[in-house]
PDB file of C-alpha atoms in Angstrom:
ATOM      1  CA  UNK A 252     -55.405   0.785 244.715  1.00  0.00           C
ATOM      2  CA  UNK A 253     -53.675   2.864 247.381  1.00  0.00           C
ATOM      3  CA  UNK A 254     -50.580   4.965 246.813  1.00  0.00           C
ATOM      4  CA  UNK A 255     -48.722   3.683 249.891  1.00  0.00           C
ATOM      5  CA  UNK A 256     -48.406   0.278 251.529  1.00  0.00           C
ATOM      6  CA  UNK A 257     -50.278  -0.660 254.682  1.00  0.00           C
ATOM      7  CA  UNK A 258     -46.941  -0.924 256.509  1.00  0.00           C
ATOM      8  CA  UNK A 259     -46.069   2.665 255.594  1.00  0.00           C
ATOM      9  CA  UNK A 260     -49.414   3.968 256.793  1.00  0.00           C
ATOM     10  CA  UNK A 261     -49.172   2.071 260.071  1.00  0.00           C
ATOM     11  CA  UNK A 262     -45.670   3.424 260.707  1.00  0.00           C
ATOM     12  CA  UNK A 263     -46.743   7.020 260.045  1.00  0.00           C
ATOM     13  CA  UNK A 264     -49.903   6.721 262.124  1.00  0.00           C
ATOM     14  CA  UNK A 265     -47.921   5.213 265.003  1.00  0.00           C
ATOM     15  CA  UNK A 266     -45.582   8.219 264.963  1.00  0.00           C
ATOM     16  CA  UNK A 267     -48.508  10.622 264.810  1.00  0.00           C
ATOM     17  CA  UNK A 268     -50.206   8.878 267.732  1.00  0.00           C
ATOM     18  CA  UNK A 269     -47.091   8.688 269.896  1.00  0.00           C
ATOM     19  CA  UNK A 270     -45.469  12.040 269.130  1.00  0.00           C
ATOM     20  CA  UNK A 271     -48.463  14.150 268.037  1.00  0.00           C
ATOM     21  CA  UNK A 272     -46.692  14.820 264.724  1.00  0.00           C
ATOM     22  CA  UNK A 273     -44.968  13.003 261.891  1.00  0.00           C
ATOM     23  CA  UNK A 274     -42.632  14.111 259.077  1.00  0.00           C
ATOM     24  CA  UNK A 275     -42.914  12.179 255.796  1.00  0.00           C
ATOM     25  CA  UNK A 276     -40.428  12.752 252.988  1.00  0.00           C
ATOM     26  CA  UNK A 277     -41.398  12.191 249.338  1.00  0.00           C
ATOM     27  CA  UNK A 278     -45.094  12.152 250.190  1.00  0.00           C
ATOM     28  CA  UNK A 279     -45.759  13.373 246.649  1.00  0.00           C
ATOM     29  CA  UNK A 280     -44.370  11.492 243.683  1.00  0.00           C
ATOM     30  CA  UNK A 281     -42.497  13.511 241.072  1.00  0.00           C
ATOM     31  CA  UNK A 282     -45.416  13.922 238.671  1.00  0.00           C
ATOM     32  CA  UNK A 283     -47.927  14.935 241.338  1.00  0.00           C
ATOM     33  CA  UNK A 284     -45.441  17.363 242.854  1.00  0.00           C
ATOM     34  CA  UNK A 285     -44.825  18.995 239.485  1.00  0.00           C
ATOM     35  CA  UNK A 286     -48.559  19.211 238.744  1.00  0.00           C
ATOM     36  CA  UNK A 287     -49.385  20.828 242.080  1.00  0.00           C
ATOM     37  CA  UNK A 288     -46.461  23.234 241.890  1.00  0.00           C
ATOM     38  CA  UNK A 289     -47.428  24.243 238.344  1.00  0.00           C
ATOM     39  CA  UNK A 290     -50.983  24.926 239.479  1.00  0.00           C
ATOM     40  CA  UNK A 291     -49.661  26.912 242.442  1.00  0.00           C
ATOM     41  CA  UNK A 292     -47.510  29.103 240.199  1.00  0.00           C
ATOM     42  CA  UNK A 293     -50.381  29.576 237.755  1.00  0.00           C
ATOM     43  CA  UNK A 294     -52.682  30.798 240.540  1.00  0.00           C
ATOM     44  CA  UNK A 295     -49.898  33.041 241.791  1.00  0.00           C
ATOM     45  CA  UNK A 296     -49.357  34.544 238.336  1.00  0.00           C
ATOM     46  CA  UNK A 297     -53.068  35.290 237.918  1.00  0.00           C
ATOM     47  CA  UNK A 298     -53.122  37.073 241.288  1.00  0.00           C
ATOM     48  CA  UNK A 299     -55.475  34.509 242.802  1.00  0.00           C
ATOM     49  CA  UNK A 300     -53.969  34.804 246.288  1.00  0.00           C
ATOM     50  CA  UNK A 301     -55.184  37.087 249.073  1.00  0.00           C
ATOM     51  CA  UNK A 302     -53.676  38.182 252.401  1.00  0.00           C
ATOM     52  CA  UNK A 303     -54.222  35.610 255.137  1.00  0.00           C
ATOM     53  CA  UNK A 304     -56.150  36.722 258.212  1.00  0.00           C
ATOM     54  CA  UNK A 305     -56.317  35.492 261.795  1.00  0.00           C
ATOM     55  CA  UNK A 306     -59.514  34.596 263.617  1.00  0.00           C
ATOM     56  CA  UNK A 307     -62.726  32.940 262.473  1.00  0.00           C
ATOM     57  CA  UNK A 308     -65.703  34.248 260.523  1.00  0.00           C
ATOM     58  CA  UNK A 309     -66.624  37.813 261.538  1.00  0.00           C
ATOM     59  CA  UNK A 310     -63.629  37.964 263.879  1.00  0.00           C
ATOM     60  CA  UNK A 311     -61.114  37.741 261.038  1.00  0.00           C
ATOM     61  CA  UNK A 312     -58.520  40.483 260.861  1.00  0.00           C
ATOM     62  CA  UNK A 313     -55.287  41.145 259.016  1.00  0.00           C
ATOM     63  CA  UNK A 314     -52.292  41.324 261.326  1.00  0.00           C
ATOM     64  CA  UNK A 315     -48.956  41.446 259.538  1.00  0.00           C
ATOM     65  CA  UNK A 316     -47.079  41.403 262.843  1.00  0.00           C
ATOM     66  CA  UNK A 317     -48.399  37.859 263.382  1.00  0.00           C
ATOM     67  CA  UNK A 318     -48.577  36.358 259.903  1.00  0.00           C
ATOM     68  CA  UNK A 319     -47.622  37.564 256.441  1.00  0.00           C
ATOM     69  CA  UNK A 320     -48.599  34.751 254.095  1.00  0.00           C
ATOM     70  CA  UNK A 321     -50.959  34.938 251.157  1.00  0.00           C
ATOM     71  CA  UNK A 322     -53.406  32.111 250.466  1.00  0.00           C
ATOM     72  CA  UNK A 323     -55.657  30.620 247.826  1.00  0.00           C
ATOM     73  CA  UNK A 324     -58.484  28.394 249.109  1.00  0.00           C
ATOM     74  CA  UNK A 325     -59.048  25.236 247.094  1.00  0.00           C
ATOM     75  CA  UNK A 326     -62.452  23.872 246.158  1.00  0.00           C
ATOM     76  CA  UNK A 327     -62.673  20.396 244.716  1.00  0.00           C
ATOM     77  CA  UNK A 328     -65.554  21.215 242.387  1.00  0.00           C
ATOM     78  CA  UNK A 329     -63.714  24.191 240.891  1.00  0.00           C
ATOM     79  CA  UNK A 330     -60.000  23.348 241.088  1.00  0.00           C
ATOM     80  CA  UNK A 331     -60.225  20.302 238.853  1.00  0.00           C
ATOM     81  CA  UNK A 332     -56.487  20.323 238.164  1.00  0.00           C
ATOM     82  CA  UNK A 333     -56.008  19.302 241.812  1.00  0.00           C
ATOM     83  CA  UNK A 334     -58.145  16.154 241.628  1.00  0.00           C
ATOM     84  CA  UNK A 335     -55.161  13.804 241.973  1.00  0.00           C
ATOM     85  CA  UNK A 336     -54.248  15.516 245.226  1.00  0.00           C
ATOM     86  CA  UNK A 337     -57.814  15.292 246.503  1.00  0.00           C
ATOM     87  CA  UNK A 338     -57.742  11.568 245.807  1.00  0.00           C
ATOM     88  CA  UNK A 339     -54.593  11.335 247.928  1.00  0.00           C
ATOM     89  CA  UNK A 340     -56.342  13.290 250.692  1.00  0.00           C
ATOM     90  CA  UNK A 341     -59.244  10.805 250.468  1.00  0.00           C
ATOM     91  CA  UNK A 342     -56.771   7.989 251.049  1.00  0.00           C
ATOM     92  CA  UNK A 343     -55.235   9.845 253.980  1.00  0.00           C
ATOM     93  CA  UNK A 344     -58.637  10.328 255.622  1.00  0.00           C
ATOM     94  CA  UNK A 345     -59.573   6.697 255.020  1.00  0.00           C
ATOM     95  CA  UNK A 346     -56.359   5.391 256.576  1.00  0.00           C
ATOM     96  CA  UNK A 347     -56.580   7.638 259.653  1.00  0.00           C
ATOM     97  CA  UNK A 348     -60.208   6.649 260.184  1.00  0.00           C
ATOM     98  CA  UNK A 349     -59.358   2.953 259.942  1.00  0.00           C
ATOM     99  CA  UNK A 350     -56.210   3.045 262.046  1.00  0.00           C
ATOM    100  CA  UNK A 351     -57.066   5.768 264.573  1.00  0.00           C
ATOM    101  CA  UNK A 352     -60.878   5.676 264.686  1.00  0.00           C
ATOM    102  CA  UNK A 353     -60.968   9.450 264.205  1.00  0.00           C
ATOM    103  CA  UNK A 354     -64.285   9.694 262.305  1.00  0.00           C
ATOM    104  CA  UNK A 355     -62.861  12.294 259.944  1.00  0.00           C
ATOM    105  CA  UNK A 356     -65.547  13.529 257.574  1.00  0.00           C
ATOM    106  CA  UNK A 357     -63.864  16.112 255.360  1.00  0.00           C
ATOM    107  CA  UNK A 358     -60.969  18.450 254.800  1.00  0.00           C
ATOM    108  CA  UNK A 359     -60.087  22.005 253.835  1.00  0.00           C
ATOM    109  CA  UNK A 360     -56.921  23.049 252.008  1.00  0.00           C
ATOM    110  CA  UNK A 361     -55.315  26.173 250.652  1.00  0.00           C
ATOM    111  CA  UNK A 362     -52.175  27.086 248.770  1.00  0.00           C
ATOM    112  CA  UNK A 363     -49.881  29.252 250.896  1.00  0.00           C
ATOM    113  CA  UNK A 364     -47.267  31.707 249.661  1.00  0.00           C
ATOM    114  CA  UNK A 365     -44.840  33.294 252.115  1.00  0.00           C
ATOM    115  CA  UNK A 366     -43.092  36.194 250.325  1.00  0.00           C
ATOM    116  CA  UNK A 367     -39.530  37.055 251.312  1.00  0.00           C
ATOM    117  CA  UNK A 368     -39.391  38.454 254.851  1.00  0.00           C
ATOM    118  CA  UNK A 369     -42.679  36.972 256.070  1.00  0.00           C
ATOM    119  CA  UNK A 370     -43.425  34.561 258.913  1.00  0.00           C
ATOM    120  CA  UNK A 371     -46.220  33.218 261.127  1.00  0.00           C
ATOM    121  CA  UNK A 372     -45.710  33.535 264.873  1.00  0.00           C
ATOM    122  CA  UNK A 373     -46.322  30.723 267.361  1.00  0.00           C
ATOM    123  CA  UNK A 374     -49.914  29.445 267.339  1.00  0.00           C
ATOM    124  CA  UNK A 375     -52.093  26.343 267.270  1.00  0.00           C
ATOM    125  CA  UNK A 376     -54.457  25.430 264.436  1.00  0.00           C
ATOM    126  CA  UNK A 377     -57.646  25.426 266.467  1.00  0.00           C
ATOM    127  CA  UNK A 378     -59.981  28.375 266.864  1.00  0.00           C
ATOM    128  CA  UNK A 379     -61.169  29.183 270.365  1.00  0.00           C
ATOM    129  CA  UNK A 380     -64.428  27.395 271.090  1.00  0.00           C
ATOM    130  CA  UNK A 381     -64.094  25.182 268.006  1.00  0.00           C
ATOM    131  CA  UNK A 382     -62.908  21.588 267.737  1.00  0.00           C
ATOM    132  CA  UNK A 383     -63.514  20.509 264.156  1.00  0.00           C
ATOM    133  CA  UNK A 384     -59.881  20.614 263.004  1.00  0.00           C
ATOM    134  CA  UNK A 385     -58.208  17.393 264.122  1.00  0.00           C
ATOM    135  CA  UNK A 386     -55.109  16.922 261.966  1.00  0.00           C
ATOM    136  CA  UNK A 387     -53.034  19.646 260.285  1.00  0.00           C
ATOM    137  CA  UNK A 388     -51.285  18.800 257.021  1.00  0.00           C
ATOM    138  CA  UNK A 389     -48.478  20.776 255.350  1.00  0.00           C
ATOM    139  CA  UNK A 390     -46.886  19.721 252.070  1.00  0.00           C
ATOM    140  CA  UNK A 391     -43.936  21.749 250.819  1.00  0.00           C
ATOM    141  CA  UNK A 392     -43.619  22.827 247.191  1.00  0.00           C
ATOM    142  CA  UNK A 393     -40.217  24.524 247.358  1.00  0.00           C
ATOM    143  CA  UNK A 394     -37.506  23.643 244.843  1.00  0.00           C
ATOM    144  CA  UNK A 395     -33.837  23.961 245.770  1.00  0.00           C
ATOM    145  CA  UNK A 396     -34.358  24.983 249.399  1.00  0.00           C
ATOM    146  CA  UNK A 397     -31.026  25.196 251.259  1.00  0.00           C
ATOM    147  CA  UNK A 398     -29.898  26.110 254.795  1.00  0.00           C
ATOM    148  CA  UNK A 399     -30.125  29.848 255.317  1.00  0.00           C
ATOM    149  CA  UNK A 400     -33.249  30.212 253.165  1.00  0.00           C
ATOM    150  CA  UNK A 401     -35.443  30.251 256.293  1.00  0.00           C
ATOM    151  CA  UNK A 402     -39.109  29.347 256.349  1.00  0.00           C
ATOM    152  CA  UNK A 403     -38.635  26.315 258.584  1.00  0.00           C
ATOM    153  CA  UNK A 404     -41.522  25.013 260.652  1.00  0.00           C
ATOM    154  CA  UNK A 405     -40.685  25.208 264.352  1.00  0.00           C
ATOM    155  CA  UNK A 406     -42.591  22.628 266.397  1.00  0.00           C
ATOM    156  CA  UNK A 407     -42.833  23.091 270.173  1.00  0.00           C
ATOM    157  CA  UNK A 408     -42.883  19.767 272.027  1.00  0.00           C
ATOM    158  CA  UNK A 409     -44.576  19.163 275.380  1.00  0.00           C
ATOM    159  CA  UNK A 410     -41.206  18.490 277.059  1.00  0.00           C
ATOM    160  CA  UNK A 411     -39.955  21.951 276.106  1.00  0.00           C
ATOM    161  CA  UNK A 412     -37.844  20.827 273.182  1.00  0.00           C
ATOM    162  CA  UNK A 413     -38.131  22.534 269.800  1.00  0.00           C
ATOM    163  CA  UNK A 414     -37.907  20.849 266.416  1.00  0.00           C
ATOM    164  CA  UNK A 415     -37.045  22.677 263.183  1.00  0.00           C
ATOM    165  CA  UNK A 416     -38.496  21.064 260.065  1.00  0.00           C
ATOM    166  CA  UNK A 417     -36.928  22.151 256.789  1.00  0.00           C
ATOM    167  CA  UNK A 418     -39.464  22.934 254.025  1.00  0.00           C
ATOM    168  CA  UNK A 419     -38.073  20.459 251.494  1.00  0.00           C
ATOM    169  CA  UNK A 420     -39.794  19.642 248.202  1.00  0.00           C
ATOM    170  CA  UNK A 421     -42.468  16.957 248.566  1.00  0.00           C
ATOM    171  CA  UNK A 422     -42.110  16.719 252.342  1.00  0.00           C
ATOM    172  CA  UNK A 423     -45.319  16.348 254.355  1.00  0.00           C
ATOM    173  CA  UNK A 424     -45.777  17.286 258.006  1.00  0.00           C
ATOM    174  CA  UNK A 425     -48.858  16.154 259.919  1.00  0.00           C
ATOM    175  CA  UNK A 426     -49.695  17.024 263.514  1.00  0.00           C
ATOM    176  CA  UNK A 427     -52.601  17.232 265.924  1.00  0.00           C
ATOM    177  CA  UNK A 428     -54.232  20.596 265.333  1.00  0.00           C
ATOM    178  CA  UNK A 429     -55.253  21.360 268.903  1.00  0.00           C
ATOM    179  CA  UNK A 430     -52.164  20.240 270.808  1.00  0.00           C
ATOM    180  CA  UNK A 431     -49.073  21.185 268.767  1.00  0.00           C
ATOM    181  CA  UNK A 432     -47.913  24.822 268.957  1.00  0.00           C
ATOM    182  CA  UNK A 433     -45.807  25.790 265.957  1.00  0.00           C
ATOM    183  CA  UNK A 434     -44.555  28.741 263.959  1.00  0.00           C
ATOM    184  CA  UNK A 435     -43.195  29.478 260.512  1.00  0.00           C
ATOM    185  CA  UNK A 436     -39.764  31.060 260.727  1.00  0.00           C
ATOM    186  CA  UNK A 437     -38.983  34.186 258.704  1.00  0.00           C
ATOM    187  CA  UNK A 438     -38.244  33.209 255.139  1.00  0.00           C
ATOM    188  CA  UNK A 439     -35.435  34.616 253.019  1.00  0.00           C
ATOM    189  CA  UNK A 440     -36.855  33.189 249.777  1.00  0.00           C
ATOM    190  CA  UNK A 441     -40.365  32.708 248.433  1.00  0.00           C
ATOM    191  CA  UNK A 442     -41.879  29.791 250.340  1.00  0.00           C
ATOM    192  CA  UNK A 443     -44.621  27.632 248.817  1.00  0.00           C
ATOM    193  CA  UNK A 444     -46.826  25.028 250.495  1.00  0.00           C
ATOM    194  CA  UNK A 445     -50.121  23.208 250.321  1.00  0.00           C
ATOM    195  CA  UNK A 446     -51.669  23.478 253.768  1.00  0.00           C
ATOM    196  CA  UNK A 447     -54.886  22.215 255.283  1.00  0.00           C
ATOM    197  CA  UNK A 448     -56.817  20.374 257.945  1.00  0.00           C
ATOM    198  CA  UNK A 449     -58.628  17.082 258.275  1.00  0.00           C
ATOM    199  CA  UNK A 450     -61.991  17.720 259.871  1.00  0.00           C
ATOM    200  CA  UNK A 451     -64.178  15.965 262.385  1.00  0.00           C
ATOM    201  CA  UNK A 452     -67.330  17.642 261.099  1.00  0.00           C
ATOM    202  CA  UNK A 453     -68.349  19.974 258.238  1.00  0.00           C
ATOM    203  CA  UNK A 454     -66.447  23.229 258.526  1.00  0.00           C
ATOM    204  CA  UNK A 455     -68.094  26.620 258.998  1.00  0.00           C
ATOM    205  CA  UNK A 456     -64.719  28.320 259.157  1.00  0.00           C
ATOM    206  CA  UNK A 457     -63.373  27.846 255.660  1.00  0.00           C
ATOM    207  CA  UNK A 458     -64.032  25.863 252.522  1.00  0.00           C
ATOM    208  CA  UNK A 459     -65.127  22.277 253.117  1.00  0.00           C
ATOM    209  CA  UNK A 460     -63.667  19.827 250.648  1.00  0.00           C
ATOM    210  CA  UNK A 461     -65.195  16.365 250.653  1.00  0.00           C
TER     211      UNK A 461
END
């Protein structure tokens, strides 16, 4: 039994296909949101996060002038508390494959913490010479976000327009990894998210989650 109706999936996929991105509010139900956020905070308390780098494999480097987030890579076989989310990601992959014929074969996700004062400058989610990341997924875990807190996602459209997406609790943003430039605006509060990519083929760049 799927979490969302066929009509909902079709509507979201249509937006993704036409606009290259889609914003979905209340993508997580209350219980799943609370479970994921609790796991996030537990990992944060046990110092399970590390500084995020830029580049792939042996080209990775820390560059605080570009990005300042800290991340915790998820592995389905180890992070058993996240199984309900992985089941939702399975449904997402299944629906995109059926409706868009994308041939997605896996995913990779991490928890992302942006401490106060950090940001991620304009970029796309595709490494040079690589094409395995097809769809980027961001799910926000912030509670009580309000205007002025920062940390919005700025999306750069092909027509030159810019869209600011507020990082509201339970909100999901999906976009095409190789065609949508975006940045994370400087945050004035701790910013929490679950971020990842739906993959065309097994990843050699991160942790593959099937």
